[in-house]
Amino acid sequence: MVDVLLGLQWGDEGKGKIVDYLAPDYDVVARFQGGPNAGHTLNIDGRRIVLHTIPSGVFHDRPLNLIGNGVVIDPCEFKKEVDELTQTGIDLNKKLLISQKAHLILPTHRMLDSASEKSKGAGKIGSTLKGIGPAYMDKTGRNGIRVGDLFSDNFRNRYDQLKQKHLELLGSAPQDFDLQKMEEEFWQGIEVIRSFNCVRGEYFINTQLHQGKKVLAEGAQGSMLDIDFGTYPFVTSSNTITAAACTGLGIPPTSIREVIGIIKAYCTRVGGGPFPTELTDETGELMRKEGHEFGATTGRPRRCGWLDLVAVNYTIMLNGVTKIVITKADVLNVFEEVKVCSSYRTGHEDSHQIPFDINTASIIPQYEPLAGWKTNHSMKSADDLPGSLSDFVRFVAEKTKTAVSMISIGAGRDQLVVL
Ligand code: IMP
Ligand code: MG
């Protein structure tokens, strides 16, 4: 049986912390899409650790962790992450497996990403520039190199050919990159990947399922960044919705049980693109300050705004969400009143749907005001929640017709109230 956990907004909903909390209940935690554009922040014993490619189940004894075929892996970033985790005393070799069908990000993919953003000028996506888009382009263009290829004799040849192709596309090697240094790191990273158990991920995971084991599929980015259903072209390069867990791991749709959708009590977005409830005033500024809303991967300030239930209802529909987890409720402690967007006014109409032309339409979010709350770190059960926070939870559950199962009230592992 598989449960899927994913973000229902534009990423950074706090997935890492919730996966870390749930991981002891599972036999396998698996990443199924995205790559080091992701930044899953965990707070372990007062230390802040950011995971990019490695699943968030590695801090517990029970689960094995799988990097699925749908993920793109940058050997340089992967090595850095492995080194950091090894320093904290985690023996990854015992608990991390990598699908042979996962694609590799080459140093020249990062250069292409940068060139692509430059060519877009003012219309740039705000990519993390980790080479994600070009790596997925080579995958669908049938040029990609996969983890399983690392073990073949002609790997070096394949690498050189693809690199050459990229350099031709680029015209000349961009000056702002030290390709030689990037390649040194790349080959070191390749050795690190080789030292791990690289498996036929689809057989591994289905064998686990046949043995009655429990799998948690960990999404990255957010549903509003999905390549098909997000705010295209201001999206990432992979499908980020539940369906991607099937293609990104090789599991049948019928194996999926719960779909756990994570939302922040407000909303953020990093990079370009439409964001109807964005607050460009001091309220948004205060949210950014209170929520430490700076990108975990790039350090960029995140754009902040009120919770948008039009977007959340859209992504609940796309994902088949069975439970919602609300995170960062404590960040709104500073507000006497909080707002929630329940419809979009476009022209004279109120709509509950995301318009096709969301990038250009003039959308006036229609808000419902709710009383603010004050959380504290001793809250342990639903009975401890202030009445106004219970009202907020009830409001979200009613408007989404979906149960809220947990609410997070701080970065720490135990700052979580199960409802
Ligand atoms: P890319 O996937 O790095 O090319 O970035 C495309 C868009 O998705 C940019 O707006 C990024 O800021 C955004 N993005 C990518 N990964 C994440 C993530 O993990 N959290 C939040 N935003 C992301
Ligand atoms: Mg993040």
Short mmCIF file of C-alpha atoms and ligand atoms in Angstrom, two decimals:
data_model
loop_
_atom_site.label_atom_id
_atom_site.label_comp_id
_atom_site.label_asym_id
_atom_site.label_seq_id
_atom_site.Cartn_x
_atom_site.Cartn_y
_atom_site.Cartn_z
CA MET A 1 0.00 0.00 0.00
CA VAL A 2 1.25 3.46 -0.92
CA ASP A 3 0.40 6.77 0.70
CA VAL A 4 1.36 9.87 -1.26
CA LEU A 5 2.34 13.12 0.45
CA LEU A 6 2.61 16.28 -1.59
CA GLY A 7 2.31 20.05 -1.55
CA LEU A 8 -0.94 21.69 -2.69
CA GLN A 9 0.47 25.17 -3.30
CA TRP A 10 3.65 26.47 -5.00
CA GLY A 11 6.10 24.40 -2.98
CA ASP A 12 7.71 24.97 0.42
CA GLU A 13 4.60 23.84 2.29
CA GLY A 14 6.70 22.05 4.91
CA LYS A 15 6.59 18.57 3.38
CA GLY A 16 9.99 17.53 4.74
CA LYS A 17 8.98 17.95 8.35
CA ILE A 18 5.75 15.98 7.91
CA VAL A 19 7.51 13.15 6.04
CA ASP A 20 10.09 13.00 8.85
CA TYR A 21 7.25 12.76 11.38
CA LEU A 22 5.39 10.03 9.50
CA ALA A 23 8.44 8.04 8.35
CA PRO A 24 8.63 5.60 11.30
CA ASP A 25 5.23 4.19 10.20
CA TYR A 26 6.56 3.23 6.78
CA ASP A 27 8.92 0.62 5.35
CA VAL A 28 9.96 2.74 2.38
CA VAL A 29 10.05 6.50 1.76
CA ALA A 30 10.42 7.29 -1.94
CA ARG A 31 11.00 10.45 -3.96
CA PHE A 32 9.28 10.22 -7.34
CA GLN A 33 9.98 13.48 -9.23
CA GLY A 34 11.99 16.67 -9.25
CA GLY A 35 15.60 16.96 -8.27
CA PRO A 36 17.87 19.31 -6.35
CA ASN A 37 15.55 22.23 -7.12
CA ALA A 38 13.71 20.88 -4.05
CA GLY A 39 14.69 21.97 -0.56
CA HIS A 40 13.09 19.95 2.21
CA THR A 41 13.98 21.51 5.54
CA LEU A 42 14.07 19.37 8.67
CA ASN A 43 14.78 20.39 12.21
CA ILE A 44 16.54 17.47 13.89
CA ASP A 45 17.62 17.96 17.52
CA GLY A 46 17.80 21.71 17.02
CA ARG A 47 19.85 21.39 13.85
CA ARG A 48 18.48 22.58 10.53
CA ILE A 49 19.13 20.15 7.68
CA VAL A 50 18.05 20.75 4.10
CA LEU A 51 17.55 17.74 1.83
CA HIS A 52 17.47 18.20 -1.93
CA THR A 53 17.58 14.78 -3.59
CA ILE A 54 17.53 12.34 -0.69
CA PRO A 55 14.13 11.35 0.74
CA SER A 56 13.16 12.79 4.14
CA GLY A 57 12.94 9.36 5.80
CA VAL A 58 16.68 8.95 6.39
CA PHE A 59 16.62 10.17 10.00
CA HIS A 60 14.79 7.09 11.22
CA ASP A 61 15.81 3.46 11.52
CA ARG A 62 12.81 1.79 9.98
CA PRO A 63 12.29 2.98 6.41
CA LEU A 64 14.45 2.29 3.42
CA ASN A 65 14.68 5.34 1.18
CA LEU A 66 14.39 5.19 -2.58
CA ILE A 67 15.28 7.81 -5.17
CA GLY A 68 12.81 6.81 -7.88
CA ASN A 69 13.15 6.78 -11.66
CA GLY A 70 11.17 10.02 -11.96
CA VAL A 71 13.86 12.00 -10.14
CA VAL A 72 16.77 13.77 -11.85
CA ILE A 73 20.04 13.51 -9.91
CA ASP A 74 22.95 15.92 -9.98
CA PRO A 75 25.99 13.90 -8.83
CA CYS A 76 27.69 17.07 -7.49
CA GLU A 77 24.72 18.05 -5.33
CA PHE A 78 24.16 14.44 -4.34
CA LYS A 79 27.73 14.06 -3.07
CA LYS A 80 27.42 17.25 -1.01
CA GLU A 81 24.25 15.96 0.57
CA VAL A 82 25.72 12.53 1.29
CA ASP A 83 28.81 14.13 2.87
CA GLU A 84 26.69 16.36 5.09
CA LEU A 85 24.48 13.51 6.27
CA THR A 86 27.47 11.24 6.84
CA GLN A 87 29.01 13.95 9.04
CA THR A 88 25.88 13.95 11.18
CA GLY A 89 26.45 10.24 11.78
CA ILE A 90 23.90 8.79 9.37
CA ASP A 91 24.90 5.59 7.61
CA LEU A 92 23.21 6.13 4.28
CA ASN A 93 24.60 3.05 2.56
CA LYS A 94 22.31 0.87 4.61
CA LYS A 95 19.15 2.81 3.92
CA LEU A 96 19.35 4.56 0.57
CA LEU A 97 18.64 2.95 -2.79
CA ILE A 98 18.68 4.60 -6.19
CA SER A 99 16.66 3.61 -9.24
CA GLN A 100 18.80 2.69 -12.24
CA LYS A 101 16.29 4.56 -14.37
CA ALA A 102 16.73 7.94 -12.68
CA HIS A 103 18.30 10.47 -15.07
CA LEU A 104 21.50 12.39 -14.43
CA ILE A 105 21.99 16.14 -14.46
CA LEU A 106 25.26 17.02 -16.21
CA PRO A 107 27.26 20.19 -15.53
CA THR A 108 26.30 21.41 -19.00
CA HIS A 109 22.60 21.02 -18.09
CA ARG A 110 23.15 23.74 -15.50
CA MET A 111 24.78 25.94 -18.13
CA LEU A 112 21.84 25.38 -20.49
CA ASP A 113 19.39 26.24 -17.71
CA SER A 114 21.14 29.52 -17.16
CA ALA A 115 21.27 30.31 -20.89
CA SER A 116 17.57 29.50 -21.24
CA GLU A 117 16.63 31.86 -18.41
CA LYS A 118 18.80 34.63 -19.86
CA SER A 119 17.13 34.30 -23.24
CA LYS A 120 13.70 34.75 -21.65
CA GLY A 121 14.60 38.23 -20.37
CA ALA A 122 11.77 39.79 -18.37
CA GLY A 123 9.62 36.68 -18.90
CA LYS A 124 12.05 34.48 -17.01
CA ILE A 125 10.67 31.64 -14.91
CA GLY A 126 12.83 32.28 -11.86
CA SER A 127 14.27 28.78 -12.13
CA THR A 128 16.52 27.49 -9.37
CA LEU A 129 19.08 27.01 -12.20
CA LYS A 130 19.89 23.51 -11.04
CA GLY A 131 19.68 22.10 -14.57
CA ILE A 132 16.34 20.42 -13.93
CA GLY A 133 14.56 21.60 -17.09
CA PRO A 134 17.38 20.70 -19.53
CA ALA A 135 17.80 17.28 -17.86
CA TYR A 136 14.10 16.48 -18.30
CA MET A 137 14.30 17.81 -21.87
CA ASP A 138 17.05 15.30 -22.60
CA LYS A 139 14.95 12.60 -20.98
CA THR A 140 11.92 13.25 -23.20
CA GLY A 141 14.22 13.99 -26.16
CA ARG A 142 15.68 10.50 -25.63
CA ASN A 143 19.20 11.73 -25.15
CA GLY A 144 19.43 11.34 -21.38
CA ILE A 145 21.94 9.34 -19.36
CA ARG A 146 20.62 7.23 -16.52
CA VAL A 147 22.08 5.99 -13.26
CA GLY A 148 22.21 2.43 -14.65
CA ASP A 149 24.47 3.67 -17.47
CA LEU A 150 27.19 4.53 -14.94
CA PHE A 151 28.09 0.88 -14.75
CA SER A 152 28.62 0.39 -18.48
CA ASP A 153 31.98 0.59 -20.23
CA ASN A 154 30.98 3.32 -22.63
CA PHE A 155 29.65 5.70 -19.96
CA ARG A 156 32.53 8.13 -20.47
CA ASN A 157 31.78 8.16 -24.19
CA ARG A 158 28.11 8.79 -23.66
CA TYR A 159 28.94 11.61 -21.29
CA ASP A 160 31.38 13.23 -23.73
CA GLN A 161 28.89 13.01 -26.59
CA LEU A 162 26.08 14.60 -24.65
CA LYS A 163 28.36 17.29 -23.24
CA GLN A 164 29.57 18.08 -26.77
CA LYS A 165 26.00 18.38 -27.96
CA HIS A 166 25.24 20.80 -25.14
CA LEU A 167 28.31 22.91 -25.88
CA GLU A 168 27.22 23.17 -29.50
CA LEU A 169 23.78 24.30 -28.38
CA LEU A 170 25.35 26.89 -26.13
CA GLY A 171 27.51 28.19 -28.98
CA SER A 172 30.49 28.71 -26.75
CA ALA A 173 31.13 27.75 -23.15
CA PRO A 174 29.65 30.56 -21.02
CA GLN A 175 32.30 32.59 -19.22
CA ASP A 176 30.54 32.59 -15.87
CA PHE A 177 31.01 28.85 -15.38
CA ASP A 178 34.15 26.95 -14.50
CA LEU A 179 33.32 23.81 -16.45
CA GLN A 180 36.53 22.05 -15.52
CA LYS A 181 35.83 22.42 -11.81
CA MET A 182 32.20 21.40 -12.28
CA GLU A 183 33.34 18.28 -14.11
CA GLU A 184 35.81 17.37 -11.36
CA GLU A 185 32.94 17.50 -8.86
CA PHE A 186 30.74 15.60 -11.28
CA TRP A 187 33.13 12.65 -11.52
CA GLN A 188 33.58 12.57 -7.77
CA GLY A 189 29.80 12.52 -7.42
CA ILE A 190 29.55 9.71 -9.96
CA GLU A 191 31.80 7.58 -7.75
CA VAL A 192 29.55 8.31 -4.77
CA ILE A 193 26.45 7.24 -6.71
CA ARG A 194 28.26 4.06 -7.82
CA SER A 195 28.93 3.20 -4.18
CA PHE A 196 25.19 3.00 -3.49
CA ASN A 197 22.78 0.20 -4.16
CA CYS A 198 21.42 1.09 -7.63
CA VAL A 199 18.39 -1.08 -8.19
CA ARG A 200 15.58 -1.84 -10.60
CA GLY A 201 13.40 0.51 -8.57
CA GLU A 202 10.13 -0.66 -10.05
CA TYR A 203 10.83 -4.29 -9.08
CA PHE A 204 12.12 -3.28 -5.68
CA ILE A 205 9.05 -1.28 -4.79
CA ASN A 206 6.50 -3.72 -6.18
CA THR A 207 8.19 -6.56 -4.29
CA GLN A 208 7.84 -4.48 -1.14
CA LEU A 209 4.15 -3.93 -1.90
CA HIS A 210 3.54 -7.64 -2.51
CA GLN A 211 5.10 -8.36 0.86
CA GLY A 212 2.54 -6.06 2.46
CA LYS A 213 5.05 -3.29 3.17
CA LYS A 214 4.01 0.36 3.50
CA VAL A 215 5.41 2.98 1.16
CA LEU A 216 5.29 6.77 1.57
CA ALA A 217 5.78 8.62 -1.73
CA GLU A 218 7.27 12.07 -1.01
CA GLY A 219 6.40 14.78 -3.51
CA ALA A 220 8.61 17.76 -4.26
CA GLN A 221 7.76 21.30 -5.37
CA GLY A 222 3.99 21.80 -5.32
CA SER A 223 0.93 21.00 -7.41
CA MET A 224 0.63 24.57 -8.67
CA LEU A 225 4.11 24.09 -10.21
CA ASP A 226 3.01 20.97 -12.13
CA ILE A 227 4.15 21.02 -15.76
CA ASP A 228 0.61 20.30 -17.04
CA PHE A 229 -1.70 21.85 -14.47
CA GLY A 230 0.40 24.56 -12.87
CA THR A 231 0.65 28.20 -13.89
CA TYR A 232 2.42 27.35 -17.16
CA PRO A 233 5.01 28.40 -18.23
CA PHE A 234 5.88 29.48 -14.67
CA VAL A 235 6.18 25.90 -13.48
CA THR A 236 8.79 23.25 -12.91
CA SER A 237 9.63 20.59 -15.51
CA SER A 238 7.97 17.55 -13.97
CA ASN A 239 4.48 16.43 -13.04
CA THR A 240 4.20 17.05 -9.33
CA ILE A 241 0.72 15.60 -8.72
CA THR A 242 -0.29 12.17 -7.37
CA ALA A 243 -0.28 10.62 -10.86
CA ALA A 244 3.48 11.24 -11.01
CA ALA A 245 4.03 8.86 -8.09
CA CYS A 246 2.90 6.05 -10.43
CA THR A 247 5.18 6.98 -13.33
CA GLY A 248 8.02 8.12 -11.08
CA LEU A 249 8.19 4.88 -9.13
CA GLY A 250 6.53 2.26 -11.31
CA ILE A 251 3.61 1.56 -9.00
CA PRO A 252 0.03 0.91 -10.15
CA PRO A 253 -2.61 3.59 -9.36
CA THR A 254 -4.60 0.94 -7.50
CA SER A 255 -1.82 0.65 -4.89
CA ILE A 256 -2.44 4.20 -3.64
CA ARG A 257 -4.43 4.54 -0.42
CA GLU A 258 -4.19 7.94 1.26
CA VAL A 259 -3.14 11.18 -0.42
CA ILE A 260 -1.89 13.63 2.18
CA GLY A 261 -1.97 17.23 0.92
CA ILE A 262 0.18 19.79 2.71
CA ILE A 263 -0.78 23.47 2.85
CA LYS A 264 0.63 26.40 4.71
CA ALA A 265 -1.86 28.48 6.71
CA TYR A 266 -0.95 31.19 4.19
CA CYS A 267 0.74 30.95 0.82
CA THR A 268 4.16 31.53 -0.72
CA ARG A 269 5.78 31.36 -4.10
CA VAL A 270 9.40 31.75 -5.13
CA GLY A 271 10.33 32.79 -8.65
CA GLY A 272 8.08 34.39 -11.28
CA GLY A 273 4.49 33.76 -12.27
CA PRO A 274 0.97 34.59 -11.16
CA PHE A 275 0.06 34.61 -7.48
CA PRO A 276 -3.45 36.04 -7.04
CA THR A 277 -3.34 36.46 -3.25
CA GLU A 278 0.16 37.90 -3.13
CA LEU A 279 0.67 40.76 -0.65
CA THR A 280 3.28 43.24 -1.78
CA ASP A 281 2.69 45.43 1.27
CA GLU A 282 3.89 45.35 4.89
CA THR A 283 1.52 42.46 5.69
CA GLY A 284 3.37 40.29 3.17
CA GLU A 285 6.64 41.60 4.53
CA LEU A 286 5.64 40.58 8.04
CA MET A 287 4.70 37.09 6.87
CA ARG A 288 8.10 36.70 5.22
CA LYS A 289 9.85 37.83 8.39
CA GLU A 290 7.79 35.72 10.79
CA GLY A 291 7.86 32.67 8.52
CA HIS A 292 11.56 32.97 7.58
CA GLU A 293 10.37 32.77 4.01
CA PHE A 294 13.62 32.56 2.12
CA GLY A 295 14.29 29.76 -0.36
CA ALA A 296 15.94 26.68 1.17
CA THR A 297 17.69 25.96 -2.14
CA THR A 298 18.46 29.43 -3.47
CA GLY A 299 18.07 31.78 -0.48
CA ARG A 300 15.76 34.03 -2.50
CA PRO A 301 13.03 35.89 -0.58
CA ARG A 302 9.71 34.12 -1.08
CA ARG A 303 6.63 36.05 -2.15
CA CYS A 304 3.91 35.81 0.53
CA GLY A 305 0.13 36.12 0.62
CA TRP A 306 -3.09 34.84 2.16
CA LEU A 307 -4.28 31.27 1.83
CA ASP A 308 -5.89 30.69 -1.56
CA LEU A 309 -8.63 28.05 -1.40
CA VAL A 310 -9.41 28.35 -5.11
CA ALA A 311 -5.93 27.01 -5.81
CA VAL A 312 -6.12 24.48 -2.97
CA ASN A 313 -9.48 23.11 -4.15
CA TYR A 314 -8.06 22.79 -7.65
CA THR A 315 -5.08 20.77 -6.46
CA ILE A 316 -7.22 18.66 -4.11
CA MET A 317 -9.25 17.73 -7.21
CA LEU A 318 -6.16 16.90 -9.28
CA ASN A 319 -4.53 14.85 -6.55
CA GLY A 320 -7.46 13.06 -4.93
CA VAL A 321 -6.43 14.38 -1.55
CA THR A 322 -7.89 12.40 1.37
CA LYS A 323 -6.35 14.40 4.25
CA ILE A 324 -4.95 17.88 4.66
CA VAL A 325 -2.08 18.90 6.92
CA ILE A 326 -1.83 22.62 7.74
CA THR A 327 1.68 23.90 8.48
CA LYS A 328 3.19 27.07 9.91
CA ALA A 329 0.02 28.15 11.73
CA ASP A 330 2.28 29.82 14.34
CA VAL A 331 3.59 32.27 11.73
CA LEU A 332 0.23 34.04 11.69
CA ASN A 333 0.31 34.65 15.48
CA VAL A 334 1.12 38.31 14.78
CA PHE A 335 -2.18 39.00 13.03
CA GLU A 336 -5.40 40.06 14.77
CA GLU A 337 -7.30 38.98 11.71
CA VAL A 338 -6.39 36.52 8.96
CA LYS A 339 -7.92 36.28 5.50
CA VAL A 340 -8.72 33.36 3.28
CA CYS A 341 -9.50 33.65 -0.42
CA SER A 342 -12.55 31.61 -1.32
CA SER A 343 -13.22 32.81 -4.88
CA TYR A 344 -11.73 34.88 -7.71
CA ARG A 345 -13.56 37.85 -9.17
CA THR A 346 -12.81 38.20 -12.87
CA GLY A 347 -14.86 40.96 -14.49
CA HIS A 348 -18.36 40.77 -12.98
CA GLU A 349 -18.19 37.10 -12.05
CA ASP A 350 -17.05 35.19 -9.02
CA SER A 351 -15.39 31.95 -9.92
CA HIS A 352 -14.18 28.96 -7.94
CA GLN A 353 -11.97 27.74 -10.75
CA ILE A 354 -8.47 28.54 -11.92
CA PRO A 355 -8.81 30.37 -15.25
CA PHE A 356 -6.77 29.20 -18.26
CA ASP A 357 -5.37 32.71 -18.66
CA ILE A 358 -4.30 33.05 -15.04
CA ASN A 359 -1.06 34.71 -16.20
CA THR A 360 -2.84 37.65 -17.80
CA ALA A 361 -6.37 37.73 -16.32
CA SER A 362 -7.15 40.43 -13.81
CA ILE A 363 -8.16 38.48 -10.73
CA ILE A 364 -9.48 40.10 -7.58
CA PRO A 365 -9.39 37.56 -4.78
CA GLN A 366 -12.53 37.54 -2.65
CA TYR A 367 -11.57 37.15 0.99
CA GLU A 368 -13.33 35.92 4.07
CA PRO A 369 -11.92 37.41 7.26
CA LEU A 370 -11.35 35.17 10.28
CA ALA A 371 -10.19 35.96 13.79
CA GLY A 372 -6.46 35.49 14.40
CA TRP A 373 -4.98 33.20 17.05
CA LYS A 374 -2.00 32.76 19.31
CA THR A 375 -0.27 29.40 19.39
CA ASN A 376 2.25 28.30 21.96
CA HIS A 377 4.68 25.42 22.04
CA SER A 378 2.90 23.51 24.77
CA MET A 379 -0.10 22.76 22.55
CA LYS A 380 -0.28 18.99 22.18
CA SER A 381 -3.86 18.05 21.32
CA ALA A 382 -6.91 19.45 19.56
CA ASP A 383 -8.26 20.55 22.96
CA ASP A 384 -5.30 22.88 23.43
CA LEU A 385 -5.97 24.86 20.24
CA PRO A 386 -7.30 28.38 20.73
CA GLY A 387 -10.93 28.63 19.58
CA SER A 388 -10.10 30.87 16.64
CA LEU A 389 -7.53 28.37 15.33
CA SER A 390 -10.08 25.55 15.65
CA ASP A 391 -12.48 27.78 13.68
CA PHE A 392 -9.85 28.28 10.99
CA VAL A 393 -9.28 24.52 10.73
CA ARG A 394 -13.03 23.91 10.53
CA PHE A 395 -13.37 26.62 7.87
CA VAL A 396 -10.67 25.02 5.72
CA ALA A 397 -12.19 21.54 6.14
CA GLU A 398 -15.66 22.80 5.18
CA LYS A 399 -14.52 24.82 2.17
CA THR A 400 -12.39 21.94 0.85
CA LYS A 401 -14.71 19.11 1.93
CA THR A 402 -11.58 17.38 3.19
CA ALA A 403 -10.53 16.39 6.69
CA VAL A 404 -7.63 18.24 8.32
CA SER A 405 -5.54 15.61 10.11
CA MET A 406 -2.69 17.62 11.60
CA ILE A 407 -1.57 21.14 12.21
CA SER A 408 2.04 22.19 12.58
CA ILE A 409 2.84 25.01 15.00
CA GLY A 410 6.63 25.29 14.75
CA ALA A 411 9.70 23.95 13.01
CA GLY A 412 10.56 21.38 15.68
CA ARG A 413 9.77 17.71 15.19
CA ASP A 414 7.25 17.61 18.03
CA GLN A 415 5.55 20.93 17.31
CA LEU A 416 2.66 19.18 15.66
CA VAL A 417 -0.92 18.68 16.82
CA VAL A 418 -2.76 15.60 15.59
CA LEU A 419 -6.46 16.35 15.18
P1 IMP B 1 13.09 24.93 -11.73
O1 IMP B 1 12.28 23.71 -11.46
O2 IMP B 1 14.31 25.00 -10.86
O3 IMP B 1 13.40 25.15 -13.16
O4 IMP B 1 12.20 26.19 -11.29
C1 IMP B 1 10.97 26.49 -11.91
C2 IMP B 1 10.07 27.23 -10.95
O5 IMP B 1 9.69 26.36 -9.88
C3 IMP B 1 10.72 28.44 -10.28
O6 IMP B 1 9.72 29.41 -10.02
C4 IMP B 1 11.21 27.88 -8.96
O7 IMP B 1 11.36 28.85 -7.97
C5 IMP B 1 10.11 26.90 -8.64
N1 IMP B 1 10.55 25.78 -7.82
C6 IMP B 1 11.27 24.70 -8.21
N2 IMP B 1 11.48 23.88 -7.20
C7 IMP B 1 10.86 24.42 -6.13
C8 IMP B 1 10.69 23.99 -4.77
O8 IMP B 1 11.13 22.92 -4.35
N3 IMP B 1 9.99 24.84 -3.96
C9 IMP B 1 9.45 25.99 -4.42
N4 IMP B 1 9.57 26.42 -5.67
C10 IMP B 1 10.27 25.63 -6.52
MG MG B 2 11.39 23.87 -0.34
#
